[in-house]
Amino acid sequence: MATTRTAHTAWEGNLLEGKGVVTFDSSGIGEQPVTWASRAEQANGKTSPEELIAAAHSSCFSMALSHALAGAGIPPTRIETKADVTFQPGTGITGIHLSVEGTVPGLDADGFAAAAEDAKKNCPVSQALAGTEITLSAKLA
């Protein structure tokens, strides 16, 4: 069965001086402030579309990798993924780098790297972001 998740943003003012609030409607986990400066300069306690994409990608990738490993009979003890989303003002999102470290008893480094590469290709967020270069580094803990 399909699911739909919802968030909304209320924005006030122009791009450079305005501000907004992102509300996580489906989960009810709260609101986060967002500004152009938090996107193009320093975060200063505010989020950005790129940080939200990084959160979505790191969680989706971790789930996909965990599922694939368990399906292969080598379930992980722990998967930790960091997503770095690079934004260039005037150009847009120029790349995403996933860094994953896993604890997977019974799996060697080459097997882990291959499973991680497969998860990178097949996680739904990677597929949604297919127009963006996605790179990967993977290592066992």
mmCIF file with all atom_site columns, C-alpha atoms in Angstrom, residues 1-5:
data_model
loop_
_atom_site.group_PDB
_atom_site.id
_atom_site.type_symbol
_atom_site.label_atom_id
_atom_site.label_alt_id
_atom_site.label_comp_id
_atom_site.label_asym_id
_atom_site.label_entity_id
_atom_site.label_seq_id
_atom_site.pdbx_PDB_ins_code
_atom_site.Cartn_x
_atom_site.Cartn_y
_atom_site.Cartn_z
_atom_site.occupancy
_atom_site.B_iso_or_equiv
_atom_site.pdbx_formal_charge
_atom_site.auth_seq_id
_atom_site.auth_comp_id
_atom_site.auth_asym_id
_atom_site.auth_atom_id
_atom_site.pdbx_PDB_model_num
ATOM 1 C CA . MET A 1 1 ? 0.000 0.000  0.000  1.00 0.00 ? 1 MET A CA 1
ATOM 2 C CA . ALA A 1 2 ? 1.325 3.439  -0.909 1.00 0.00 ? 2 ALA A CA 1
ATOM 3 C CA . THR A 1 3 ? 1.922 6.081  1.725  1.00 0.00 ? 3 THR A CA 1
ATOM 4 C CA . THR A 1 4 ? 2.115 9.833  1.433  1.00 0.00 ? 4 THR A CA 1
ATOM 5 C CA . ARG A 1 5 ? 4.119 12.009 3.803  1.00 0.00 ? 5 ARG A CA 1
#
